[in-house]
Amino acid sequence: MKVSNTCSTLASQKHGRQAATDGSELRVLGIETSCDETSAAVVARTAQGHGRICSNIVRSQWDRHRQFGGVVPEIAARAHVECLDALIAEAMSQAGTTFGDLDAIAATAGPGLIGGLMVGLITGKMLSLEHAKPLIAVNHLEAHALTVGLTDRLPPPYLLLLVSGGHTQLLAVDDIGRYRRLGSTIDDALGEAFDKTAKLLGLPMPGGPSVEQTSLAGDPNRFSLPRPMTGRAEPHFSFAGLKTAVRHAAQSIAPLSDQDVADLCAGFQAAVCESVVDRTRRAIGILRDMDTGNPIKRDGQTDVEIQDLVVAGGVAANQQIRTALAALAASEGYRFHAPPLALCGDNAAMIAWAGAERLVRGLTDDLNAPVRPRWPLDNTAVPALGAGLKGAKA
Ligand code: KG4
Ligand code: ZN
């Protein structure tokens, strides 16, 4: 779609900048359709930078994809089309907001599955045009990264472990729009490894919650599984080998009893935790070396050193990983932050919040903004050695 950007530009001048300075609350509608959750939300942001969720409707598509053992892009796109309008109406009604009250429309533009992204972004563009409101084309990874600003009022800078179905990265979040990628996975994303492990053990999708739940009854020490990448100098990740080790262990004792499955899940999760903690500790060390004597300047004001560790993304809902990271942060003198469980997975509240943060900085987009199935937060990061080009899901 190619349409005139006049409305968006005018609206951003009229509403965005005015609302940033007059002390009133901003209200932003968020739209999320990058993968297998359709979501619409309204979030308010005060002039002091505090956020409030007025509504956040999330509809999972897993009943459609389960029989295929994973997300089918075409089915996902159609499912978004079917319910997005109704979800937006519900989100607006729950928030008690009219389109006239909104200050902007924020929609995920990438990374993710192209069909779903097009559904959400085009819907956002039409609403922006119809109601003369600024459009913000949001990076889904940035939305995960900034969620703690909404939930914990935590501003950058901080160290972020972003763990989802399509991404596993350690990033220095220096400011909104300023990211340094320190490490990433050379093969599977962590959520993907959870999902594949669940599948090979015959557990229901999505795999992360299934593996976590099943592991509670398991013995993490029964099987000897690798701790991938531990001790390596660069804080990269790898999970494909661990998943294969689980497969071999399962094949060696098949047929599996319920106890076998629980022990394999517990062993897998323990290995994941050790690897993630080791890699994050390494990133903290690297940041200390990089930032000593060179602290980050935020908004051109006081120098700030990174002292906060944040975990975000779908896998951040995993209790064992949260506990392990909290212990790591305490031992390193860092504060630890994790969004509430409901805001770890994909949701439109985080999109609306990222949109609000961009709006107050005058960072709006015009109606020609493209969908970007691949859209790294740090364009300058070189791929980790051994990394292939992996899927674009966030
Ligand atoms: O962020 P998200 O909702 O979607 C993407 O942008 O990818 O993350 C989804 C991923 C899935 O792989 C899912 O299995 C995983 O997050 N996940 C979990 C848990 N809850 C969701 N992984 C481990 N433990 C959990 N409790
Ligand atoms: Zn996500």
XYZ file of C-alpha atoms and ligand atoms in Angstrom:
421
model
C 0.000 0.000 0.000
C 1.323 3.454 -0.882
C -0.642 6.366 0.453
C 0.012 10.013 1.126
C 1.821 10.715 4.385
C 0.264 14.149 4.847
C -2.165 13.137 7.584
C 0.448 11.300 9.590
C 2.921 14.140 9.461
C 0.346 16.804 10.286
C -1.110 14.735 13.072
C 2.284 14.088 14.618
C 2.957 17.820 14.721
C -0.475 18.611 16.027
C -0.844 15.888 18.635
C 2.513 14.256 19.405
C 4.589 17.292 20.296
C 1.779 19.168 21.946
C 0.892 16.198 24.161
C 4.555 15.763 25.129
C 4.766 19.189 26.668
C 1.359 20.155 28.035
C 1.420 17.860 31.072
C -1.561 15.754 30.031
C -1.648 11.992 29.567
C -0.966 10.542 26.147
C -3.103 7.643 24.956
C -1.827 5.235 22.335
C -3.586 2.317 20.656
C -1.258 -0.653 20.097
C -1.697 -3.439 17.529
C 0.337 -6.679 17.587
C 0.123 -9.326 14.835
C 3.722 -10.438 14.248
C 3.271 -14.122 15.039
C 0.554 -16.236 16.632
C -1.096 -13.785 19.012
C -3.559 -11.148 17.852
C -3.615 -8.285 20.313
C -4.943 -4.742 20.729
C -4.348 -2.453 23.710
C -4.635 1.120 24.902
C -1.842 2.482 27.098
C -1.623 5.875 28.773
C 1.642 7.717 29.471
C 1.904 10.645 31.858
C 4.122 13.642 31.217
C 6.444 12.211 33.940
C 6.888 9.112 31.784
C 4.751 6.732 33.840
C 2.677 4.155 31.995
C -0.743 2.669 32.649
C -2.485 -0.123 30.776
C -6.080 0.925 30.042
C -6.830 -2.321 28.157
C -4.854 -5.222 26.717
C -6.734 -7.905 24.787
C -4.664 -10.894 23.654
C -6.064 -13.744 21.581
C -3.846 -16.790 21.080
C -4.168 -18.760 17.845
C -2.824 -22.005 19.265
C -6.111 -23.879 18.761
C -5.553 -23.354 14.993
C -1.860 -24.291 14.859
C -1.636 -27.105 17.420
C -2.482 -29.920 14.998
C 0.476 -28.846 12.775
C 2.964 -28.826 15.662
C 3.978 -25.199 15.014
C 2.805 -21.843 13.696
C 1.621 -21.975 10.046
C 2.207 -18.463 8.602
C -0.761 -18.463 6.204
C -3.183 -19.649 8.886
C -1.768 -17.043 11.257
C -2.327 -14.187 8.797
C -5.921 -15.247 8.107
C -6.664 -15.609 11.807
C -5.376 -12.060 12.431
C -7.658 -10.700 9.682
C -10.674 -12.485 11.161
C -10.466 -11.019 14.651
C -8.319 -7.875 14.652
C -11.127 -5.348 14.097
C -13.214 -6.874 16.901
C -10.227 -6.902 19.267
C -9.477 -3.237 18.562
C -13.123 -2.343 19.245
C -12.975 -4.334 22.497
C -9.712 -2.687 23.570
C -11.115 0.785 22.867
C -14.328 0.032 24.712
C -12.565 -1.444 27.770
C -10.325 1.614 27.893
C -13.350 3.911 27.628
C -11.569 5.684 24.771
C -12.715 7.053 21.436
C -10.423 7.324 18.434
C -10.667 11.088 18.842
C -9.107 10.760 22.344
C -6.066 8.902 21.052
C -2.714 10.594 20.496
C -1.284 7.933 18.183
C -1.685 4.494 16.646
C 1.236 2.071 17.092
C 1.453 -1.171 15.130
C 4.174 -3.817 14.940
C 6.035 -3.474 11.628
C 8.601 -6.234 12.260
C 10.366 -8.504 12.772
C 7.959 -11.383 12.314
C 5.844 -13.277 9.806
C 5.188 -11.056 6.795
C 1.484 -11.879 6.357
C 0.588 -11.078 9.955
C 2.729 -7.940 9.960
C 0.913 -6.658 6.872
C -2.489 -7.224 8.484
C -1.576 -5.263 11.607
C 0.410 -2.464 9.998
C -2.157 -1.796 7.249
C -4.916 -1.714 9.878
C -2.833 0.780 11.863
C -2.276 2.902 8.749
C -5.979 2.985 7.898
C -6.871 4.074 11.452
C -4.119 6.676 11.386
C -5.411 8.057 8.098
C -9.085 7.924 9.022
C -8.675 9.605 12.410
C -5.726 11.873 11.532
C -3.494 10.415 14.246
C 0.272 9.861 14.037
C 1.427 6.374 13.137
C 4.303 4.596 14.861
C 5.693 1.511 13.093
C 7.062 -0.381 16.085
C 9.958 -2.835 16.229
C 8.600 -5.836 18.164
C 11.993 -6.454 19.787
C 12.138 -2.860 20.981
C 8.678 -3.313 22.486
C 9.876 -6.369 24.466
C 12.997 -4.413 25.428
C 11.060 -1.402 26.793
C 8.315 -3.301 28.661
C 10.054 -2.742 32.017
C 9.607 0.990 31.502
C 5.877 0.375 31.586
C 5.812 -2.178 34.407
C 8.750 -1.143 36.631
C 9.264 2.481 35.514
C 12.814 1.482 34.665
C 14.468 3.810 32.145
C 17.538 2.784 30.104
C 20.377 2.050 30.386
C 20.232 -1.633 31.324
C 21.455 -5.015 30.209
C 18.698 -6.983 28.502
C 18.407 -10.721 27.973
C 15.783 -11.039 25.252
C 14.545 -14.615 25.002
C 11.590 -15.455 22.780
C 10.443 -17.903 20.124
C 12.597 -16.352 17.416
C 15.336 -14.451 19.234
C 17.935 -14.969 21.934
C 20.112 -11.928 22.476
C 22.036 -10.023 25.101
C 21.726 -6.301 24.438
C 22.930 -3.150 26.137
C 19.867 -0.896 26.027
C 21.623 2.474 26.185
C 18.544 4.536 25.363
C 15.354 4.295 23.353
C 16.539 3.522 19.833
C 20.156 2.892 20.945
C 21.089 -0.763 21.330
C 24.374 -2.664 21.382
C 24.087 -6.369 20.742
C 26.645 -8.231 22.836
C 25.596 -11.796 22.102
C 23.067 -13.868 20.170
C 22.297 -17.466 19.336
C 24.253 -19.249 16.636
C 21.378 -21.670 15.958
C 18.016 -22.135 17.692
C 16.356 -19.405 19.732
C 15.679 -20.457 23.319
C 11.885 -20.534 22.891
C 12.350 -22.597 19.745
C 14.507 -25.060 21.705
C 11.780 -25.352 24.355
C 9.178 -25.908 21.614
C 11.249 -28.537 19.763
C 12.086 -30.354 22.994
C 8.396 -30.452 23.937
C 7.518 -31.782 20.501
C 10.061 -34.596 20.590
C 8.816 -35.591 24.054
C 5.179 -35.577 22.904
C 4.164 -32.568 25.036
C 1.555 -30.017 23.891
C 2.386 -26.717 22.183
C 3.451 -24.061 22.996
C 6.356 -26.033 24.366
C 7.830 -23.644 26.932
C 4.995 -23.789 29.446
C 4.621 -27.578 28.880
C 8.296 -28.268 29.551
C 8.292 -25.991 32.589
C 5.193 -27.607 34.072
C 6.409 -31.164 33.373
C 9.876 -30.465 34.791
C 8.400 -29.806 38.243
C 8.042 -33.563 38.815
C 11.461 -34.401 37.349
C 15.011 -35.103 38.526
C 17.365 -32.610 36.814
C 20.428 -34.785 37.542
C 19.314 -38.120 36.090
C 20.593 -37.414 32.563
C 23.965 -35.933 31.755
C 23.230 -33.110 29.293
C 25.620 -30.483 27.859
C 25.799 -26.871 29.093
C 26.195 -25.167 25.697
C 28.791 -22.410 25.189
C 29.648 -22.100 28.890
C 33.047 -20.543 29.431
C 33.270 -19.032 25.942
C 34.682 -15.508 25.748
C 31.871 -14.049 23.648
C 28.404 -14.159 25.218
C 26.740 -16.117 22.424
C 24.259 -18.979 22.795
C 23.602 -22.345 21.163
C 20.703 -24.679 21.892
C 20.480 -27.051 18.909
C 23.029 -29.479 20.394
C 21.253 -29.585 23.741
C 17.961 -30.412 22.045
C 19.695 -33.209 20.099
C 21.227 -34.538 23.330
C 17.717 -34.723 24.816
C 16.574 -36.623 21.708
C 19.422 -39.158 22.024
C 18.778 -39.630 25.746
C 15.065 -40.188 25.029
C 15.756 -42.657 22.220
C 18.128 -44.637 24.421
C 15.398 -45.404 26.966
C 12.264 -45.449 24.758
C 9.386 -46.112 25.296
C 9.224 -43.237 27.761
C 7.289 -43.295 31.020
C 5.809 -40.077 32.450
C 8.705 -40.006 34.915
C 11.251 -40.293 32.078
C 9.664 -37.307 30.315
C 9.633 -35.275 33.539
C 13.328 -36.096 34.184
C 14.275 -35.123 30.626
C 12.387 -31.813 30.936
C 14.027 -31.070 34.282
C 17.461 -31.929 32.864
C 16.900 -29.754 29.799
C 15.753 -26.797 31.880
C 18.666 -27.097 34.299
C 21.111 -27.116 31.361
C 19.388 -24.084 29.836
C 19.571 -22.184 33.128
C 23.270 -22.861 33.591
C 24.033 -21.811 30.045
C 21.918 -18.651 30.209
C 23.410 -17.603 33.557
C 26.971 -18.212 32.347
C 26.392 -16.211 29.141
C 24.716 -13.346 30.996
C 27.535 -13.225 33.577
C 29.978 -12.954 30.695
C 27.976 -10.053 29.203
C 28.044 -8.248 32.553
C 31.834 -8.647 32.597
C 32.156 -7.307 29.058
C 29.926 -4.337 29.850
C 31.994 -3.512 32.917
C 35.144 -3.501 30.780
C 33.503 -1.464 27.999
C 31.738 1.074 30.159
C 34.340 1.669 32.858
C 35.468 5.236 32.461
C 33.022 5.527 29.584
C 29.563 5.573 31.118
C 26.489 6.075 28.989
C 25.042 9.560 28.643
C 21.264 9.476 28.750
C 19.379 12.367 27.152
C 22.641 14.296 27.226
C 22.418 14.552 31.027
C 24.100 12.733 33.877
C 26.432 9.845 33.161
C 24.810 6.544 34.023
C 26.439 3.133 34.397
C 24.492 -0.033 33.696
C 23.506 -1.667 36.977
C 20.226 -3.333 36.044
C 19.591 -6.716 34.441
C 16.302 -7.186 32.604
C 14.841 -10.337 31.089
C 12.066 -10.057 28.484
C 10.277 -12.096 25.801
C 8.088 -15.200 26.026
C 10.728 -17.364 27.744
C 11.068 -14.729 30.486
C 7.882 -16.305 31.911
C 9.947 -19.335 32.971
C 10.189 -19.306 36.759
C 13.424 -21.271 37.010
C 15.166 -18.934 34.565
C 13.857 -15.880 36.433
C 15.084 -17.248 39.766
C 18.511 -18.121 38.334
C 18.920 -14.668 36.786
C 17.792 -12.940 39.981
C 20.510 -14.834 41.874
C 23.091 -13.896 39.241
C 22.116 -10.223 39.426
C 22.384 -10.238 43.223
C 25.837 -11.815 43.079
C 27.015 -9.192 40.547
C 25.570 -6.215 42.426
C 22.919 -5.655 39.748
C 19.200 -5.070 40.284
C 16.972 -7.586 38.531
C 13.741 -6.853 36.651
C 11.304 -9.122 34.829
C 7.881 -8.134 33.485
C 4.820 -9.777 35.048
C 4.066 -13.124 33.396
C 1.148 -11.738 31.364
C 3.456 -9.217 29.671
C 6.333 -11.604 28.855
C 4.605 -13.132 25.823
C 3.453 -11.127 22.828
C 0.922 -8.422 23.638
C -0.179 -5.062 22.263
C 0.346 -3.154 25.527
C 4.098 -3.316 24.942
C 3.585 -2.102 21.354
C 1.465 0.840 22.549
C 4.061 1.665 25.212
C 6.968 1.586 22.731
C 4.795 3.770 20.487
C 4.219 6.266 23.322
C 7.945 6.393 24.117
C 8.677 7.143 20.461
C 5.833 9.647 20.140
C 7.119 11.859 22.964
C 10.495 11.947 21.224
C 8.881 12.974 17.931
C 9.725 9.625 16.348
C 6.629 9.020 14.230
C 6.426 7.253 10.881
C 4.722 8.109 7.651
C 2.141 5.974 5.922
C 4.750 4.486 3.586
C 6.449 2.708 6.492
C 7.220 -0.824 5.266
C 6.773 -4.133 7.069
C 10.193 -5.501 7.991
C 10.205 -9.283 8.516
C 13.865 -8.948 9.539
C 14.659 -5.910 11.632
C 17.617 -6.112 14.034
C 17.827 -3.652 16.921
C 21.554 -3.205 16.402
C 22.317 -2.841 12.704
C 26.027 -2.796 13.313
C 26.227 -6.170 15.096
C 28.177 -8.795 13.182
C 26.640 -12.287 13.113
C 28.003 -14.656 15.764
C 30.620 -17.011 14.326
C 28.854 -20.171 13.176
C 25.417 -18.545 13.001
C 23.280 -19.339 9.985
C 20.495 -17.025 8.839
C 17.596 -18.014 11.055
C 13.854 -17.309 10.981
C 12.597 -13.799 11.540
C 10.064 -14.506 14.283
C 10.388 -12.476 17.422
O 7.772 -13.517 22.880
P 6.888 -14.640 22.486
O 5.498 -14.691 23.048
O 6.733 -14.729 20.942
C 7.760 -14.444 20.106
O 7.913 -13.233 19.831
O 8.489 -15.401 19.763
O 7.658 -16.004 22.868
C 7.101 -17.244 22.584
C 8.056 -18.312 23.064
C 7.606 -19.726 22.684
O 8.712 -20.400 22.123
C 7.185 -20.330 24.007
O 7.344 -21.740 24.077
C 8.103 -19.617 24.981
O 8.140 -18.282 24.500
N 7.604 -19.658 26.363
C 8.264 -20.245 27.391
C 7.414 -20.126 28.522
N 6.287 -19.458 28.144
C 6.417 -19.177 26.804
N 9.462 -20.854 27.445
C 9.845 -21.359 28.628
N 9.085 -21.308 29.752
C 7.882 -20.693 29.749
N 7.135 -20.642 30.852
Zn 7.768 -11.583 21.007
